[in-house]
Amino acid sequence: MAFGDPDFGKQPDVRAKLTTKRGAAMGKVFPGCESGPMKVLLYDRGVIFPYVPTIMFGHQANWGIHQPTHSNFRYLFFQNYAMQELTVTCPFTATTAAEGRYMEGAMHFFKSAMKMGFGEYDDYRGVPPPVLEFSVWGPAFAKNIPVVIQNFTYNIDSATDYVWPFDTDRQDPGENDSMLPLNVTFILTLTPTYSTKSTRKEFTSRNFYNGSLLQNGYS
């Protein structure tokens, strides 16, 4: 489908994204983010990955083994099923000021989503890191899967050039500004986490088999 097609733009947005859960505003999940590096993510409610990422999915059914004494056979019994951690690997670039600011905001978002409220004067002390939602390519793969960030890794090559994320002809860098690499690869480990209430109230075998639960984050 091309830009000239009258239906262009009507397709669902299936880009890879990691956002706040159930449409929650960024400011409610990350108080104060409106004035920091994450302010560029407010409209998206999180990070829309700028390039097609490499994603590793894993699904595992666990079976126990019953091995009767003096038997020629062993028997399996079902224990449980679990969706394994997702590994998302995606490059970010800073070839323009806007890209650089988005890279900085994404990096701060990932780190912020791994921290709990802490400190004597923190109004949110004791609040655990937020559960986010991950989506990519539509419900057949992942749509609104509830996840927490378990690991965030990036490696910057020493040969990579750095730039200021703004036009240096118009603004001089200050002590709170950072130079950013022209390119970096972010690697995230996302762990699916479902609430006991939602699984008890929403999940049925029939609704999973017919695909309707794929819209609600089940995979």
Coordinates of N, CA and C in Angstrom, one line a residue:
M1 N 0.8 -1.2 0.0 CA 0.0 0.0 0.0 C 0.9 1.2 0.0
A2 N 0.6 2.2 -0.9 CA 1.5 3.4 -1.0 C 0.8 4.6 -0.5
F3 N 1.5 5.7 -0.5 CA 1.0 6.9 0.0 C -0.2 7.4 -0.8
G4 N -0.2 7.1 -2.1 CA -1.4 7.5 -2.9 C -2.6 6.8 -2.7
D5 N -2.6 5.7 -2.0 CA -3.7 4.8 -1.8 C -4.6 5.5 -0.8
P6 N -6.0 5.6 -1.1 CA -6.9 6.3 -0.1 C -7.0 5.6 1.2
D7 N -6.6 4.3 1.3 CA -6.7 3.7 2.6 C -5.4 3.8 3.4
F8 N -4.4 4.5 2.8 CA -3.1 4.6 3.6 C -3.3 5.4 4.8
G9 N -2.7 4.9 5.9 CA -2.9 5.6 7.2 C -4.0 5.0 8.0
K10 N -4.9 4.2 7.4 CA -6.0 3.6 8.2 C -5.6 2.3 8.8
Q11 N -4.4 1.8 8.5 CA -4.0 0.5 9.1 C -3.7 0.7 10.5
P12 N -3.8 -0.4 11.3 CA -3.5 -0.3 12.7 C -2.0 -0.1 12.9
D13 N -1.6 0.6 13.9 CA -0.2 0.8 14.2 C 0.4 -0.4 14.9
V14 N 1.2 -1.2 14.1 CA 1.8 -2.4 14.6 C 3.3 -2.3 14.8
R15 N 3.8 -1.1 15.0 CA 5.2 -0.9 15.3 C 5.5 -1.4 16.7
A16 N 6.8 -1.8 16.9 CA 7.2 -2.3 18.2 C 7.1 -1.2 19.2
K17 N 6.5 -1.4 20.3 CA 6.4 -0.3 21.3 C 6.3 -0.9 22.7
L18 N 6.8 -0.1 23.7 CA 6.8 -0.4 25.1 C 6.2 0.8 25.8
T19 N 5.0 0.7 26.3 CA 4.3 1.8 26.8 C 3.7 1.6 28.2
T20 N 3.2 2.7 28.7 CA 2.5 2.5 30.0 C 1.2 1.7 29.8
K21 N 0.8 1.1 30.9 CA -0.3 0.1 30.8 C -1.7 0.7 30.7
R22 N -2.5 0.2 29.9 CA -3.9 0.6 29.7 C -4.1 2.0 29.5
G23 N -3.2 2.6 28.7 CA -3.4 4.0 28.3 C -3.1 5.0 29.4
A24 N -2.4 4.6 30.5 CA -2.1 5.5 31.6 C -1.2 6.6 31.1
A25 N -1.5 7.8 31.6 CA -0.6 9.0 31.2 C 0.8 8.8 31.8
M26 N 1.8 9.2 31.1 CA 3.2 9.1 31.6 C 3.4 9.7 32.9
G27 N 2.8 10.9 33.1 CA 2.9 11.7 34.3 C 2.4 11.0 35.6
K28 N 1.4 10.1 35.4 CA 0.9 9.3 36.5 C 1.8 8.1 36.9
V29 N 2.5 7.6 35.9 CA 3.4 6.4 36.2 C 4.8 6.9 36.6
F30 N 5.2 8.0 36.0 CA 6.5 8.5 36.3 C 6.4 10.0 36.7
P31 N 6.0 10.3 37.9 CA 5.8 11.7 38.3 C 7.0 12.5 38.1
G32 N 6.7 13.7 37.5 CA 7.8 14.6 37.2 C 8.5 14.5 35.8
C33 N 8.1 13.4 35.1 CA 8.8 13.2 33.8 C 8.5 14.3 32.8
E34 N 7.5 15.1 33.0 CA 7.1 16.1 32.0 C 8.2 17.1 31.8
S35 N 9.1 17.3 32.8 CA 10.2 18.3 32.7 C 11.6 17.7 32.5
G36 N 11.7 16.4 32.3 CA 13.0 15.7 32.2 C 13.2 15.1 30.8
P37 N 14.1 14.2 30.7 CA 14.4 13.6 29.4 C 13.3 12.9 28.7
M38 N 12.4 12.4 29.6 CA 11.3 11.6 29.1 C 10.1 12.4 28.5
K39 N 10.2 13.7 28.5 CA 9.1 14.6 28.0 C 8.9 14.3 26.5
V40 N 9.9 13.9 25.8 CA 9.7 13.6 24.4 C 8.9 12.4 24.1
L41 N 8.6 11.6 25.2 CA 7.9 10.3 25.1 C 6.4 10.5 25.5
L42 N 6.0 11.7 26.0 CA 4.7 11.8 26.6 C 3.6 11.5 25.6
Y43 N 3.7 11.9 24.3 CA 2.7 11.6 23.4 C 2.5 10.1 23.1
D44 N 3.7 9.4 23.0 CA 3.7 8.0 22.8 C 3.4 7.2 24.0
R45 N 3.4 7.8 25.2 CA 3.2 7.1 26.5 C 4.3 6.0 26.7
G46 N 5.5 6.2 26.1 CA 6.5 5.3 26.2 C 7.4 5.3 25.0
V47 N 8.0 4.2 24.6 CA 8.9 4.2 23.5 C 8.4 3.4 22.3
I48 N 8.3 4.0 21.2 CA 8.1 3.4 19.9 C 9.5 3.1 19.3
F49 N 9.8 1.9 19.1 CA 11.2 1.6 18.6 C 11.4 2.1 17.2
P50 N 12.4 2.9 17.0 CA 12.6 3.6 15.7 C 12.9 2.7 14.5
Y51 N 13.4 1.6 14.8 CA 13.8 0.6 13.7 C 13.2 -0.8 14.1
V52 N 13.0 -1.6 13.1 CA 12.5 -2.9 13.3 C 13.4 -3.7 14.2
P53 N 13.0 -4.1 15.4 CA 13.9 -4.8 16.3 C 14.0 -6.3 16.0
T54 N 15.1 -6.9 16.6 CA 15.2 -8.3 16.6 C 14.6 -8.8 17.9
I55 N 13.6 -9.7 17.9 CA 12.9 -10.1 19.1 C 13.0 -11.6 19.2
M56 N 13.3 -12.1 20.4 CA 13.3 -13.5 20.6 C 12.1 -13.9 21.6
F57 N 11.2 -14.7 21.1 CA 10.0 -15.1 21.9 C 10.3 -16.5 22.3
G58 N 9.7 -16.9 23.5 CA 9.8 -18.3 23.9 C 8.6 -18.7 24.7
H59 N 8.1 -19.9 24.4 CA 6.9 -20.4 25.1 C 7.3 -21.8 25.6
Q60 N 7.0 -22.1 26.8 CA 7.4 -23.4 27.4 C 6.3 -24.1 28.2
A61 N 6.1 -25.3 27.9 CA 5.2 -26.2 28.6 C 6.0 -27.1 29.5
N62 N 5.8 -27.1 30.8 CA 6.5 -27.9 31.7 C 5.8 -29.2 32.1
W63 N 6.4 -30.3 31.9 CA 5.8 -31.7 32.2 C 6.7 -32.4 33.2
G64 N 6.0 -32.9 34.2 CA 6.7 -33.8 35.2 C 6.8 -35.2 34.7
I65 N 7.6 -36.0 35.4 CA 7.8 -37.4 34.9 C 7.5 -38.3 36.1
H66 N 6.6 -39.3 35.8 CA 6.3 -40.3 36.8 C 6.9 -41.6 36.3
Q67 N 7.9 -42.2 37.1 CA 8.6 -43.4 36.6 C 8.4 -44.5 37.7
P68 N 7.3 -45.3 37.5 CA 7.1 -46.4 38.4 C 8.2 -47.4 38.5
T69 N 8.4 -47.9 39.7 CA 9.5 -48.9 39.9 C 9.1 -50.2 39.1
H70 N 10.0 -50.9 38.5 CA 9.8 -52.1 37.8 C 8.9 -51.9 36.6
S71 N 9.0 -50.7 36.0 CA 8.2 -50.5 34.8 C 9.1 -50.2 33.6
N72 N 8.6 -50.6 32.4 CA 9.4 -50.3 31.2 C 9.1 -49.0 30.6
F73 N 8.2 -48.2 31.3 CA 7.7 -46.9 30.7 C 7.8 -45.8 31.8
R74 N 7.9 -44.6 31.3 CA 7.7 -43.5 32.1 C 6.5 -42.7 31.6
Y75 N 5.9 -41.9 32.5 CA 4.6 -41.2 32.2 C 4.8 -39.8 32.5
L76 N 4.3 -39.0 31.6 CA 4.3 -37.5 31.8 C 3.0 -37.0 32.3
F77 N 3.1 -36.0 33.2 CA 1.9 -35.3 33.6 C 2.2 -33.8 33.5
F78 N 1.2 -33.0 33.1 CA 1.3 -31.6 32.8 C 1.4 -30.8 34.1
Q79 N 2.4 -29.9 34.2 CA 2.6 -29.1 35.4 C 2.1 -27.7 35.2
N80 N 2.7 -27.0 34.2 CA 2.2 -25.6 33.9 C 2.8 -25.2 32.6
Y81 N 2.3 -24.0 32.2 CA 2.8 -23.3 30.9 C 3.3 -22.0 31.3
A82 N 4.3 -21.5 30.6 CA 4.7 -20.1 30.9 C 5.3 -19.5 29.6
M83 N 4.9 -18.3 29.4 CA 5.6 -17.5 28.3 C 6.9 -17.0 28.8
Q84 N 8.0 -17.3 28.1 CA 9.3 -17.0 28.6 C 9.7 -15.5 28.4
E85 N 10.8 -15.1 28.9 CA 11.2 -13.7 28.7 C 11.4 -13.4 27.2
L86 N 11.1 -12.1 26.9 CA 11.3 -11.6 25.5 C 12.6 -10.9 25.5
T87 N 13.4 -11.1 24.5 CA 14.6 -10.3 24.3 C 14.4 -9.4 23.1
V88 N 14.5 -8.1 23.3 CA 14.3 -7.1 22.3 C 15.6 -6.4 22.0
T89 N 16.1 -6.5 20.8 CA 17.3 -5.8 20.5 C 17.0 -4.8 19.4
C90 N 17.3 -3.6 19.6 CA 17.0 -2.5 18.6 C 18.0 -1.4 18.6
P91 N 18.4 -1.0 17.4 CA 19.3 0.1 17.3 C 18.6 1.5 17.5
F92 N 19.3 2.4 18.0 CA 18.8 3.8 18.1 C 19.9 4.7 17.5
T93 N 19.5 5.8 16.8 CA 20.5 6.6 16.2 C 20.2 8.1 16.6
A94 N 21.3 8.9 16.4 CA 21.2 10.3 16.8 C 21.7 11.2 15.6
T95 N 21.2 10.8 14.4 CA 21.7 11.6 13.2 C 21.0 12.9 13.1
T96 N 19.9 13.1 13.9 CA 19.3 14.5 13.9 C 19.1 14.8 15.4
A97 N 18.8 16.1 15.7 CA 18.5 16.5 17.1 C 17.3 15.7 17.7
A98 N 16.3 15.6 16.9 CA 15.1 14.9 17.3 C 15.4 13.4 17.7
E99 N 16.2 12.8 16.8 CA 16.5 11.4 17.1 C 17.3 11.3 18.4
G100 N 18.3 12.2 18.6 CA 19.1 12.2 19.8 C 18.3 12.4 21.0
R101 N 17.3 13.3 21.0 CA 16.5 13.5 22.2 C 15.6 12.3 22.5
Y102 N 15.2 11.6 21.4 CA 14.3 10.4 21.6 C 15.2 9.3 22.2
M103 N 16.4 9.2 21.7 CA 17.3 8.2 22.2 C 17.6 8.4 23.7
E104 N 17.8 9.7 24.1 CA 18.1 10.0 25.5 C 16.8 9.7 26.3
G105 N 15.6 10.1 25.8 CA 14.4 9.8 26.5 C 14.1 8.4 26.7
A106 N 14.4 7.6 25.7 CA 14.2 6.1 25.7 C 15.1 5.5 26.8
M107 N 16.3 5.9 26.8 CA 17.3 5.3 27.7 C 16.9 5.7 29.2
H108 N 16.4 6.9 29.4 CA 16.0 7.2 30.7 C 14.7 6.5 31.1
F109 N 13.8 6.3 30.1 CA 12.6 5.5 30.4 C 12.8 4.1 30.8
F110 N 13.8 3.4 30.1 CA 14.1 2.1 30.4 C 14.7 1.9 31.8
K111 N 15.6 2.9 32.2 CA 16.2 2.8 33.5 C 15.1 3.2 34.6
S112 N 14.3 4.1 34.3 CA 13.3 4.6 35.3 C 12.3 3.5 35.6
A113 N 11.9 2.7 34.5 CA 11.0 1.6 34.7 C 11.5 0.4 35.5
M114 N 12.8 0.5 35.9 CA 13.4 -0.6 36.7 C 13.5 -0.2 38.1
K115 N 13.1 1.0 38.5 CA 13.3 1.5 39.9 C 12.0 1.6 40.6
M116 N 12.1 1.4 41.9 CA 10.9 1.7 42.8 C 11.1 3.0 43.5
G117 N 10.0 3.5 44.1 CA 10.0 4.7 44.8 C 10.8 4.4 46.1
F118 N 11.7 5.3 46.4 CA 12.6 5.1 47.5 C 13.1 6.5 48.1
G119 N 13.3 6.5 49.4 CA 13.8 7.7 50.0 C 12.8 8.3 51.0
E120 N 13.4 8.9 52.1 CA 12.5 9.4 53.1 C 11.6 10.4 52.6
Y121 N 11.9 11.2 51.6 CA 11.1 12.3 51.2 C 10.4 12.0 49.9
D122 N 10.4 10.7 49.5 CA 9.8 10.3 48.2 C 8.3 10.0 48.5
D123 N 7.4 10.8 47.9 CA 5.9 10.6 48.1 C 5.5 9.2 47.6
Y124 N 6.3 8.6 46.8 CA 5.9 7.3 46.2 C 6.8 6.1 46.7
R125 N 7.4 6.3 47.9 CA 8.3 5.3 48.4 C 7.6 4.0 48.6
G126 N 8.2 2.9 48.2 CA 7.6 1.6 48.4 C 6.9 1.2 47.2
V127 N 6.6 2.1 46.2 CA 5.9 1.7 45.0 C 6.8 0.9 44.1
P128 N 6.5 -0.3 43.7 CA 7.4 -1.1 42.8 C 7.5 -0.5 41.4
P129 N 8.4 -1.0 40.6 CA 8.5 -0.6 39.2 C 7.2 -0.9 38.5
P130 N 6.9 -0.1 37.5 CA 5.6 -0.3 36.8 C 5.6 -1.5 35.9
V131 N 4.4 -2.0 35.8 CA 4.1 -3.0 34.7 C 3.8 -2.2 33.4
L132 N 4.5 -2.6 32.4 CA 4.3 -1.9 31.1 C 3.6 -2.8 30.1
E133 N 3.3 -2.3 28.9 CA 2.7 -3.2 27.9 C 3.6 -3.2 26.6
F134 N 3.8 -4.4 26.1 CA 4.6 -4.5 24.9 C 3.8 -5.0 23.8
S135 N 3.9 -4.4 22.6 CA 3.2 -4.8 21.4 C 4.1 -4.7 20.2
V136 N 3.9 -5.6 19.2 CA 4.6 -5.6 18.0 C 3.9 -6.5 17.0
W137 N 3.7 -5.9 15.8 CA 3.2 -6.7 14.6 C 1.8 -7.2 14.7
G138 N 1.1 -6.9 15.7 CA -0.3 -7.3 15.9 C -0.5 -8.5 16.8
P139 N -1.8 -8.9 17.1 CA -2.1 -9.8 18.2 C -1.5 -11.2 17.9
A140 N -1.2 -11.6 16.7 CA -0.6 -12.9 16.5 C 0.7 -13.1 17.1
F141 N 1.4 -11.9 17.3 CA 2.7 -12.0 18.0 C 2.7 -11.4 19.4
A142 N 2.3 -10.1 19.5 CA 2.3 -9.5 20.8 C 1.4 -8.2 20.7
K143 N 0.4 -8.2 21.6 CA -0.4 -7.0 21.7 C -0.8 -6.8 23.1
N144 N -0.3 -5.7 23.7 CA -0.5 -5.3 25.1 C -0.2 -6.4 26.1
I145 N 1.0 -7.1 25.8 CA 1.4 -8.1 26.8 C 2.0 -7.3 28.0
P146 N 1.5 -7.6 29.2 CA 2.0 -7.0 30.4 C 3.4 -7.5 30.7
V147 N 4.3 -6.6 30.8 CA 5.7 -7.0 31.1 C 6.4 -6.0 32.1
V148 N 7.5 -6.5 32.7 CA 8.4 -5.7 33.4 C 9.7 -5.8 32.8
I149 N 10.5 -4.8 32.9 CA 11.9 -4.8 32.4 C 12.8 -5.5 33.4
Q150 N 13.4 -6.6 33.0 CA 14.2 -7.3 33.9 C 15.7 -7.0 33.7
N151 N 16.0 -6.6 32.5 CA 17.4 -6.3 32.2 C 17.5 -5.3 31.0
F152 N 18.4 -4.3 31.1 CA 18.6 -3.3 30.1 C 20.1 -3.2 29.9
T153 N 20.5 -3.5 28.7 CA 21.9 -3.5 28.4 C 22.2 -2.7 27.1
Y154 N 23.3 -2.0 27.1 CA 23.8 -1.4 25.8 C 25.3 -1.3 25.8
N155 N 25.9 -1.4 24.7 CA 27.3 -1.4 24.5 C 27.7 -0.3 23.4
I156 N 28.5 0.6 23.8 CA 28.9 1.6 22.8 C 30.3 1.4 22.3
D157 N 30.5 1.3 21.0 CA 31.8 1.0 20.4 C 32.7 2.3 20.6
S158 N 33.9 2.1 20.9 CA 34.8 3.2 21.1 C 35.0 4.0 19.8
A159 N 34.7 3.4 18.7 CA 34.9 4.1 17.4 C 33.7 5.0 17.1
T160 N 32.6 4.9 17.9 CA 31.4 5.6 17.6 C 31.6 7.1 17.9
D161 N 31.2 8.0 16.9 CA 31.2 9.4 17.1 C 30.0 9.9 18.0
Y162 N 30.3 11.0 18.7 CA 29.2 11.6 19.6 C 28.8 12.9 19.1
V163 N 27.5 13.3 19.4 CA 27.0 14.6 18.9 C 26.2 15.1 20.1
W164 N 26.0 16.5 20.0 CA 25.1 17.1 21.0 C 23.7 17.0 20.3
P165 N 22.7 16.7 21.2 CA 21.3 16.5 20.6 C 20.6 17.8 20.3
F166 N 21.2 18.8 19.8 CA 20.6 20.0 19.4 C 21.5 20.7 18.4
D167 N 21.0 21.8 17.8 CA 21.8 22.5 16.9 C 22.8 23.4 17.6
T168 N 24.1 23.1 17.5 CA 25.1 23.8 18.3 C 25.3 25.3 17.8
D169 N 24.8 25.6 16.6 CA 24.9 27.0 16.1 C 23.9 27.9 16.8
R170 N 22.9 27.3 17.5 CA 21.9 28.1 18.1 C 22.0 28.0 19.6
Q171 N 22.6 27.0 20.1 CA 22.6 26.8 21.6 C 23.9 26.2 22.0
D172 N 24.5 26.7 23.1 CA 25.7 26.1 23.7 C 25.3 25.1 24.7
P173 N 26.1 24.0 24.7 CA 25.7 22.9 25.7 C 26.0 23.4 27.2
G174 N 25.1 23.0 28.0 CA 25.2 23.3 29.5 C 25.6 22.1 30.3
E175 N 25.8 22.3 31.5 CA 26.3 21.2 32.4 C 25.3 20.1 32.5
N176 N 24.0 20.3 32.2 CA 23.0 19.2 32.2 C 22.8 18.5 30.9
D177 N 23.6 19.0 29.9 CA 23.4 18.3 28.6 C 24.4 17.2 28.4
S178 N 24.1 16.2 27.6 CA 25.0 15.1 27.4 C 25.2 14.9 25.9
M179 N 26.4 14.5 25.5 CA 26.7 14.1 24.2 C 26.1 12.6 24.0
L180 N 25.6 12.3 22.8 CA 25.0 11.0 22.5 C 25.8 10.4 21.4
P181 N 25.9 9.0 21.4 CA 26.5 8.3 20.3 C 25.6 8.4 19.1
L182 N 26.3 8.4 17.9 CA 25.5 8.5 16.7 C 24.6 7.2 16.5
N183 N 25.1 6.1 17.0 CA 24.3 4.9 17.0 C 24.6 4.0 18.2
V184 N 23.6 3.4 18.7 CA 23.8 2.5 19.9 C 22.7 1.4 19.8
T185 N 23.0 0.2 20.3 CA 22.0 -0.9 20.3 C 21.5 -1.1 21.7
F186 N 20.3 -1.0 21.9 CA 19.7 -1.3 23.2 C 19.2 -2.7 23.3
I187 N 19.4 -3.4 24.3 CA 19.0 -4.8 24.5 C 18.1 -4.9 25.8
L188 N 16.9 -5.3 25.6 CA 16.0 -5.4 26.8 C 15.5 -6.8 27.0
T189 N 15.5 -7.2 28.2 CA 14.8 -8.5 28.6 C 13.5 -8.1 29.3
L190 N 12.4 -8.5 28.7 CA 11.1 -8.2 29.2 C 10.5 -9.5 29.7
T191 N 10.0 -9.5 31.0 CA 9.4 -10.6 31.6 C 7.8 -10.5 31.6
P192 N 7.1 -11.3 31.0 CA 5.6 -11.2 31.0 C 5.1 -11.4 32.5
T193 N 4.2 -10.6 32.9 CA 3.7 -10.7 34.3 C 2.2 -10.4 34.2
Y194 N 1.4 -11.4 34.6 CA -0.1 -11.3 34.6 C -0.6 -11.3 36.0
S195 N -1.7 -10.5 36.2 CA -2.2 -10.5 37.5 C -3.1 -11.7 37.7
T196 N -3.1 -12.2 39.0 CA -3.9 -13.4 39.3 C -5.4 -13.1 39.0
K197 N -5.9 -11.9 39.3 CA -7.3 -11.5 39.1 C -7.7 -11.6 37.6
S198 N -6.9 -11.0 36.8 CA -7.2 -11.0 35.4 C -7.2 -12.4 34.7
T199 N -6.2 -13.2 35.1 CA -6.2 -14.5 34.5 C -7.3 -15.4 35.0
R200 N -7.7 -15.2 36.3 CA -8.8 -15.9 36.8 C -10.2 -15.5 36.2
K201 N -10.3 -14.2 35.9 CA -11.6 -13.7 35.5 C -11.7 -13.7 33.9
E202 N -10.6 -13.6 33.2 CA -10.6 -13.4 31.8 C -10.3 -14.7 31.0
F203 N -9.5 -15.5 31.5 CA -9.0 -16.6 30.7 C -9.9 -17.8 30.6
T204 N -10.2 -18.3 29.4 CA -10.9 -19.6 29.2 C -10.2 -20.2 28.0
S205 N -10.2 -21.5 28.0 CA -9.6 -22.3 26.9 C -10.3 -21.9 25.6
R206 N -11.6 -21.8 25.6 CA -12.3 -21.5 24.3 C -11.9 -20.2 23.8
N207 N -11.8 -19.1 24.7 CA -11.4 -17.8 24.2 C -10.0 -17.7 23.7
F208 N -9.1 -18.6 24.3 CA -7.8 -18.6 23.8 C -7.7 -19.3 22.4
Y209 N -8.4 -20.4 22.3 CA -8.4 -21.2 21.1 C -8.9 -20.4 19.9
N210 N -10.0 -19.6 20.2 CA -10.6 -18.9 19.1 C -9.9 -17.6 18.8
G211 N -8.8 -17.2 19.6 CA -8.0 -16.1 19.3 C -8.5 -14.8 19.9
S212 N -9.6 -14.8 20.6 CA -10.1 -13.5 21.1 C -9.2 -12.9 22.2
L213 N -8.6 -13.8 23.0 CA -7.7 -13.4 24.1 C -6.4 -12.8 23.6
L214 N -6.0 -13.0 22.3 CA -4.8 -12.4 21.8 C -4.9 -10.9 21.8
Q215 N -6.1 -10.3 21.8 CA -6.2 -8.9 21.9 C -5.9 -8.3 23.3
N216 N -6.0 -9.2 24.3 CA -5.9 -8.7 25.7 C -4.5 -9.1 26.3
G217 N -3.5 -9.3 25.5 CA -2.2 -9.5 26.0 C -1.8 -10.9 26.3
Y218 N -2.7 -11.9 26.0 CA -2.4 -13.3 26.2 C -1.7 -13.8 25.0
S219 N -0.6 -14.7 25.2 CA 0.1 -15.2 24.0 C 0.5 -16.6 24.3

